[in-house]
Short mmCIF file of C-alpha atoms and ligand atoms in Angstrom, two decimals:
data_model
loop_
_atom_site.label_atom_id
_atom_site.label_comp_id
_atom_site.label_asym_id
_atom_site.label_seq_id
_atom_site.Cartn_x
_atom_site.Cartn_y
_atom_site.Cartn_z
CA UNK A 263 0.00 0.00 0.00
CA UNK A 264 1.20 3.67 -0.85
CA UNK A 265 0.88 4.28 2.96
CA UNK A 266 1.22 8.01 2.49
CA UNK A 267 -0.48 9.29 -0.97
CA UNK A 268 0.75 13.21 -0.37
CA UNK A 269 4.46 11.96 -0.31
CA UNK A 270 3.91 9.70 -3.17
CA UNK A 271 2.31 12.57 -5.32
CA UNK A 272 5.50 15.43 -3.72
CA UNK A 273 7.77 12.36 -4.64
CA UNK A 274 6.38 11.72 -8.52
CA UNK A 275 5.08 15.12 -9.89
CA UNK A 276 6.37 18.82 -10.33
CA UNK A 277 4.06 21.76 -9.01
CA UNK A 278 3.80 23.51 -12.76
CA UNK A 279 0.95 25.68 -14.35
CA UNK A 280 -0.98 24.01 -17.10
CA UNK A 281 -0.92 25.46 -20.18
CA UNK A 282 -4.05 26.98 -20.75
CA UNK A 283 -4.77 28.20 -17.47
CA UNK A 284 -1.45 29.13 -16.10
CA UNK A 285 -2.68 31.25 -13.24
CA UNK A 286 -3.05 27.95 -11.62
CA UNK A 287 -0.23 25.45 -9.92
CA UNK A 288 -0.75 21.93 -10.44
CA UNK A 289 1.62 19.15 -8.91
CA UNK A 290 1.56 17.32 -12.76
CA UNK A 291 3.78 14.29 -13.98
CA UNK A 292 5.77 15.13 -16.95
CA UNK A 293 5.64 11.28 -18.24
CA UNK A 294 2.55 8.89 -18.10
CA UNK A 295 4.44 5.42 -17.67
CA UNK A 296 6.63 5.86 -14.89
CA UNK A 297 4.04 7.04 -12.72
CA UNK A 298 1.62 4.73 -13.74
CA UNK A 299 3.76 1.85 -13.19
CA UNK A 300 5.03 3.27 -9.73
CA UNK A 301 1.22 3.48 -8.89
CA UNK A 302 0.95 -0.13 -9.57
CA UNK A 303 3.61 -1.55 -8.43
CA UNK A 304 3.24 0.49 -4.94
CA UNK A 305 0.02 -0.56 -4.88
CA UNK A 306 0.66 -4.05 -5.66
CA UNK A 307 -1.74 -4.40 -8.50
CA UNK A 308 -1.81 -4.41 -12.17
CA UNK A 309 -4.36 -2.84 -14.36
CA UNK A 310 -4.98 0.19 -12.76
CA UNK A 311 -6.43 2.82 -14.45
CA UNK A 312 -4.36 5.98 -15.15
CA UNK A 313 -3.41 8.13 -12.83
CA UNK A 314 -5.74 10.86 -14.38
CA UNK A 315 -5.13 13.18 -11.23
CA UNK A 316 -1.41 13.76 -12.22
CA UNK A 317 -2.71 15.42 -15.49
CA UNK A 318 -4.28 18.49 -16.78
CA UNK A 319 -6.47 17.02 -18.93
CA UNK A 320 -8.11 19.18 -22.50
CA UNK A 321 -11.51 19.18 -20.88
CA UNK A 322 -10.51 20.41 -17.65
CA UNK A 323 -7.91 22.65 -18.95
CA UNK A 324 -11.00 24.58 -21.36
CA UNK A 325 -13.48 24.29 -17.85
CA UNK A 326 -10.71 26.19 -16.20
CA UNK A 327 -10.03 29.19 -18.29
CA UNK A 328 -13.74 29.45 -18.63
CA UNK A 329 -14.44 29.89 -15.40
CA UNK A 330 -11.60 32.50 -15.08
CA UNK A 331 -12.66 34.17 -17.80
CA UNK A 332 -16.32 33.90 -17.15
CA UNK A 333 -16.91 34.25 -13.45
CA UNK A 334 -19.62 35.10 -13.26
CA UNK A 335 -20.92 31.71 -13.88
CA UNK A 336 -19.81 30.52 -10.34
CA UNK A 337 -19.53 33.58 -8.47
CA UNK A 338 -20.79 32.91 -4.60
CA UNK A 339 -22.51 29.74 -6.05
CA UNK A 340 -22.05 26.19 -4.85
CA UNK A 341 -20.19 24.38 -7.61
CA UNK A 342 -19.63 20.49 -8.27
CA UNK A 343 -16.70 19.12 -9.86
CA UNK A 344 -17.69 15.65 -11.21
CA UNK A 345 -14.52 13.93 -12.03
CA UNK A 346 -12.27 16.12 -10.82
CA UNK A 347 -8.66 14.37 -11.25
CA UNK A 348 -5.91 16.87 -9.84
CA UNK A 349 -9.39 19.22 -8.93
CA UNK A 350 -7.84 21.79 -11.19
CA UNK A 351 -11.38 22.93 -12.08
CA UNK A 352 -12.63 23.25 -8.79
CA UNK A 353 -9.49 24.87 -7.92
CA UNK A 354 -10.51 27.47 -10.97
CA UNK A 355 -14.04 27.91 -9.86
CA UNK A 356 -12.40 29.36 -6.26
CA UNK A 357 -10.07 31.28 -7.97
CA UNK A 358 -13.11 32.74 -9.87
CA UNK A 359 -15.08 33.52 -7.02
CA UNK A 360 -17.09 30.94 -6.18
CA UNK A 361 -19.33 30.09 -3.19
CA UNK A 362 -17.51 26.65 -2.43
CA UNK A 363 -16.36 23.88 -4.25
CA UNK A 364 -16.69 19.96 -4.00
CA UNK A 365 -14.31 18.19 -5.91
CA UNK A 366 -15.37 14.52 -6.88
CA UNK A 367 -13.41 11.64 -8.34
CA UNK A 368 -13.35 7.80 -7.25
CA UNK A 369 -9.79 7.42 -7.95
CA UNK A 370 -8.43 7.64 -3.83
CA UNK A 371 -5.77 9.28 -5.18
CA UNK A 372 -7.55 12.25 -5.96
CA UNK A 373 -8.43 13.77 -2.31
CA UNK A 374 -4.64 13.91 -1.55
CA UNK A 375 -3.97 14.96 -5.35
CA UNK A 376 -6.93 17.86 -4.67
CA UNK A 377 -5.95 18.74 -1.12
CA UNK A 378 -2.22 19.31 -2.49
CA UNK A 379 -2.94 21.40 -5.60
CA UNK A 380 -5.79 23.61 -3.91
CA UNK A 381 -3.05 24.32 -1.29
CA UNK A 382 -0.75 25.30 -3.78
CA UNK A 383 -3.13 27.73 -5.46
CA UNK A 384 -4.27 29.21 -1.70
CA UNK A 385 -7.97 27.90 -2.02
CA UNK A 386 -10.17 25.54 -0.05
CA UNK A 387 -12.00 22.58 -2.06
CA UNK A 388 -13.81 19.69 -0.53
CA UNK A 389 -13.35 16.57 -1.38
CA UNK A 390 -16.28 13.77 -2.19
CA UNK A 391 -14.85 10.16 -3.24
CA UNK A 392 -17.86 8.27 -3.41
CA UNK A 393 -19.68 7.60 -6.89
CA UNK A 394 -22.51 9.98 -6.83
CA UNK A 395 -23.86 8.71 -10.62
CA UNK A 396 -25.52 6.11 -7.81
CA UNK A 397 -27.88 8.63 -6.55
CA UNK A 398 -29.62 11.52 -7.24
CA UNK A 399 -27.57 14.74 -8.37
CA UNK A 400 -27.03 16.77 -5.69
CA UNK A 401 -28.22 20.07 -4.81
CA UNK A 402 -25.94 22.41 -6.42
CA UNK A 403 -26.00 25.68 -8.53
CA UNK A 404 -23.24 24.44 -10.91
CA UNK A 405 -22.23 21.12 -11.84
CA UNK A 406 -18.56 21.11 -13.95
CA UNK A 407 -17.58 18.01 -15.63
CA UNK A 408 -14.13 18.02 -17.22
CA UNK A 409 -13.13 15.56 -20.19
CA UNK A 410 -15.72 12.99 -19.42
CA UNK A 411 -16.60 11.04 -22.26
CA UNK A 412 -13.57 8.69 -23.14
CA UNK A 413 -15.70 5.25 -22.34
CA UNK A 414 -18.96 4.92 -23.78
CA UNK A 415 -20.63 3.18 -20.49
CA UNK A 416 -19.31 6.32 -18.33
CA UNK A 417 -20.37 8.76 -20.97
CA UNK A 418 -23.52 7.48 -20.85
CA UNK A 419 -24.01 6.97 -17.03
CA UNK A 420 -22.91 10.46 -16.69
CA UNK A 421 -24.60 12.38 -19.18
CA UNK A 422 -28.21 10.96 -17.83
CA UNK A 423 -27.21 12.21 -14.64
CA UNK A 424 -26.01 15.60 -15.74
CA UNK A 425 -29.13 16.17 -17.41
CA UNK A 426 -31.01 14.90 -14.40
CA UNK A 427 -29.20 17.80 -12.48
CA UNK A 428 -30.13 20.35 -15.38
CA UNK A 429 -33.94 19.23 -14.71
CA UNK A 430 -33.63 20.02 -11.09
CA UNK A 431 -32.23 23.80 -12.41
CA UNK A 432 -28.76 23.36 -11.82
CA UNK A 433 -26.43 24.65 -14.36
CA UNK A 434 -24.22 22.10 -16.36
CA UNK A 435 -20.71 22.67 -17.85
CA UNK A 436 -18.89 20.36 -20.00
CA UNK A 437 -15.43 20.44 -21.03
CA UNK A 438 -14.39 18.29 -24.33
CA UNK A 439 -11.90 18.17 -26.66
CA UNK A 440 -13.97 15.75 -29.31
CA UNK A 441 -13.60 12.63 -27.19
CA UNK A 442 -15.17 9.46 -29.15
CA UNK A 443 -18.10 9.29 -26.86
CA UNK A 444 -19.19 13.00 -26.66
CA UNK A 445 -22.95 13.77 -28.00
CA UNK A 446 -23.46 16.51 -29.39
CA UNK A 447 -27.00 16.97 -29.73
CA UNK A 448 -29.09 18.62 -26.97
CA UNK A 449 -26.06 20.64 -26.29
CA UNK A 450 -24.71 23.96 -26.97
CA UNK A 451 -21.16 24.93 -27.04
CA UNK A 452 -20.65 28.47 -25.02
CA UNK A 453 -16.36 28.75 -25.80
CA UNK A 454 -13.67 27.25 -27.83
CA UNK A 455 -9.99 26.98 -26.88
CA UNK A 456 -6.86 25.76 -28.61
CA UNK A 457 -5.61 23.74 -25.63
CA UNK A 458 -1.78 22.78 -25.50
CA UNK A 459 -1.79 18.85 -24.45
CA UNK A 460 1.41 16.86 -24.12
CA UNK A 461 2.29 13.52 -27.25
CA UNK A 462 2.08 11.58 -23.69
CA UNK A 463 -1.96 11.46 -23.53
CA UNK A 464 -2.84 12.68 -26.74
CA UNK A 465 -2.74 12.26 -30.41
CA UNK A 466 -2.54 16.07 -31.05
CA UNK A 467 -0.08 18.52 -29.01
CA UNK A 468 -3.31 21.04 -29.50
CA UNK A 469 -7.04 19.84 -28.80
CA UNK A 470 -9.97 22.16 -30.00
CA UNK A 471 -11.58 21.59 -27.00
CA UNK A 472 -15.29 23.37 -26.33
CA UNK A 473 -17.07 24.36 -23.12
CA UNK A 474 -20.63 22.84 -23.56
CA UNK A 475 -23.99 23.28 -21.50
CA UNK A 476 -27.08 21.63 -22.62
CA UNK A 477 -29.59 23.93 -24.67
CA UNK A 478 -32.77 25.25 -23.19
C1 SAM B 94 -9.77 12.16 -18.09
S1 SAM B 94 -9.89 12.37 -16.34
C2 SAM B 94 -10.41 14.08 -16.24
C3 SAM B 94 -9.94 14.74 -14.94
C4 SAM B 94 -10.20 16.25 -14.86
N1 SAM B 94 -11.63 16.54 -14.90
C5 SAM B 94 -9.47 16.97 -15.97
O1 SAM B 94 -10.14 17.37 -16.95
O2 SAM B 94 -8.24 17.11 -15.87
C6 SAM B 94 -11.38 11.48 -15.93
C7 SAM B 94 -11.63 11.33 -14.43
O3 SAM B 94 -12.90 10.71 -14.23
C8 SAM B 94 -12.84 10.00 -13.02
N2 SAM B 94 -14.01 9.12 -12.93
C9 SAM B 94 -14.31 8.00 -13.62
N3 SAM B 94 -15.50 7.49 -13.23
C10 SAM B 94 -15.98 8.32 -12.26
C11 SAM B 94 -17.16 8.33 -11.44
N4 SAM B 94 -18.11 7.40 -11.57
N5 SAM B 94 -17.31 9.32 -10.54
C12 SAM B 94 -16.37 10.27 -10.40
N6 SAM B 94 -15.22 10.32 -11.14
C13 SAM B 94 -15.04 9.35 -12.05
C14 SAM B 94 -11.49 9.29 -13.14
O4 SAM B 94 -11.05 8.77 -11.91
C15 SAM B 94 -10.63 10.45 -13.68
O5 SAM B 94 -10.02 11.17 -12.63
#
C-alpha cells in the first residue's frame, strides 16, 4: 500500500501551471508510464487505471479558463466538480469567485492529489470520493464536468445524470476536446480553446476543446 499518498504525489510530480490556465499550480507528472507503473507496483496491482489526477487534462484545462474568464458563472454559487482528477477545475471555480467547491473523483488518489494542488493555489475545495452517478444529483448551482466522455458506459451513465441535475435547475458545464463518446446533440457549445496537451496522452499537441452546456 502507498501508505502516504501526499508523499507519493511530492515524490512523482512537479508543481507547474498548465498550459491553458497558467494562473493555476498543479503538482503534474511530466511522463505517463513511470508514474503509472510506480502506482501499480506500490500498490501491488496491475491494471490500474491511469493516474488521471497527475494530469491536466483538454476538458478540464477549457473548464478552467472558462471559469476564469467567465466568473460570473460561479460567483458565490455552490459548484460540483464531477470527475475532478488533480481538482484543477474546482481549484478554478475558487479562484473565480465561487461560493464553495466539492471536488469529486473515485480514484483515492484524488483527495490527496486535490488537497495538495488547492493548497498550492491558496484555495479551499472539498473533497467527495464516493460515486454519486448512484444517486440523485445533488443540490448544487453548478455542476462542472471536465473531459468525461472517453468510455462509452461512463459517458452514458454520466450524461443521464447531468441532465437529471439540469432538470432540477442546476447549471451544467462540460469540457471536451472531441472525445469518441461525446454527443453533441441537446447541447450547446458556449467557448472554444486551442488547448496545449502533451504527445504523452494525446494524439494532437493542440485539442480544439469546447465548453458545452445543454440547450434550453
Ligand atoms: C480524463 S480524467 C479528467 C480529470 C479532470 N476533470 C481533468 O479534466 O483534468 C477522468 C476522471 O474521471 C474519473 N471518474 C471515472 N469514473 C468516475 C465516477 N463514476 N465518478 C467520479 N469520477 C469518475 C477518473 O477517476 C478520472 O479522474
Amino acid at each position: 500500500m502507498i501508505a502516504d499518498r501526499r508523499a507519493f504525489i511530492l515524490d512523482n510530480t512537479r508543481l507547474q501551471p498548465p498550459p491553458h490556465a497558467p494562473e493555476l499550480l498543479l503538482h503534474l507528472a511530466d511522463e505517463v508510464t513511470p508514474i503509472w507503473r510506480m502506482t501499480e507496483e506500490e500498490l501491488g496491482e496491475l491494471g490500474l487505471p491511469p493516474p488521471f489526477w497527475a494530469f491536466a487534462w483538454a476538458g478540464g484545462q477549457a473548464l478552467a479558463r472558462y471559469l476564469l474568464d467567465h466568473a460570473w458563472e460561479v460567483k458565490g454559487k455552490r459548484v460540483l466538480d464531477f470527475a475532478t482528477g488533480s481538482g484543477l477545475v474546482a481549484i478554478a471555480a475558487m479562484k473565480a469567485g465561487a461560493g464553495c467547491a466539492l471536488a469529486n473523483d473515485i480514484d483515492p488518489f484524488c483527495a490527496a492529489a486535490v488537497e495538495l494542488n488547492a493548497r498550492a493555489n491558496g484555495v479551499e475545495a472539498g473533497f467527495a470520493g464516493e460515486d454519486l452517478l448512484e444517486r440523485d444529483p445533488p443540490q448544487v448551482d453548478v455542476i462542472t464536468a471536465g473531459d468525461i466522455c472517453y468510455e462509452r458506459p461512463m459517458t452514458e451513465r454520466v450524461m443521464a445524470w447531468l441532465e437529471a441535475a439540469r432538470g432540477r435547475g442546476t447549471r451544467v458545464l462540460i469540457g471536451d476536446p472531441g472525445r469518441t463518446y461525446f454527443p453533441r446533440a441537446g447541447l450547446v457549445r458556449l467557448a472554444e480553446y486551442r488547448v496545449p496537451t502533451t504527445r504523452e496522452l494525446e494524439d494532437q499537441e493542440v485539442k480544439r476543446t469546447g465548453v458545452w452546456t445543454f440547450a434550453d
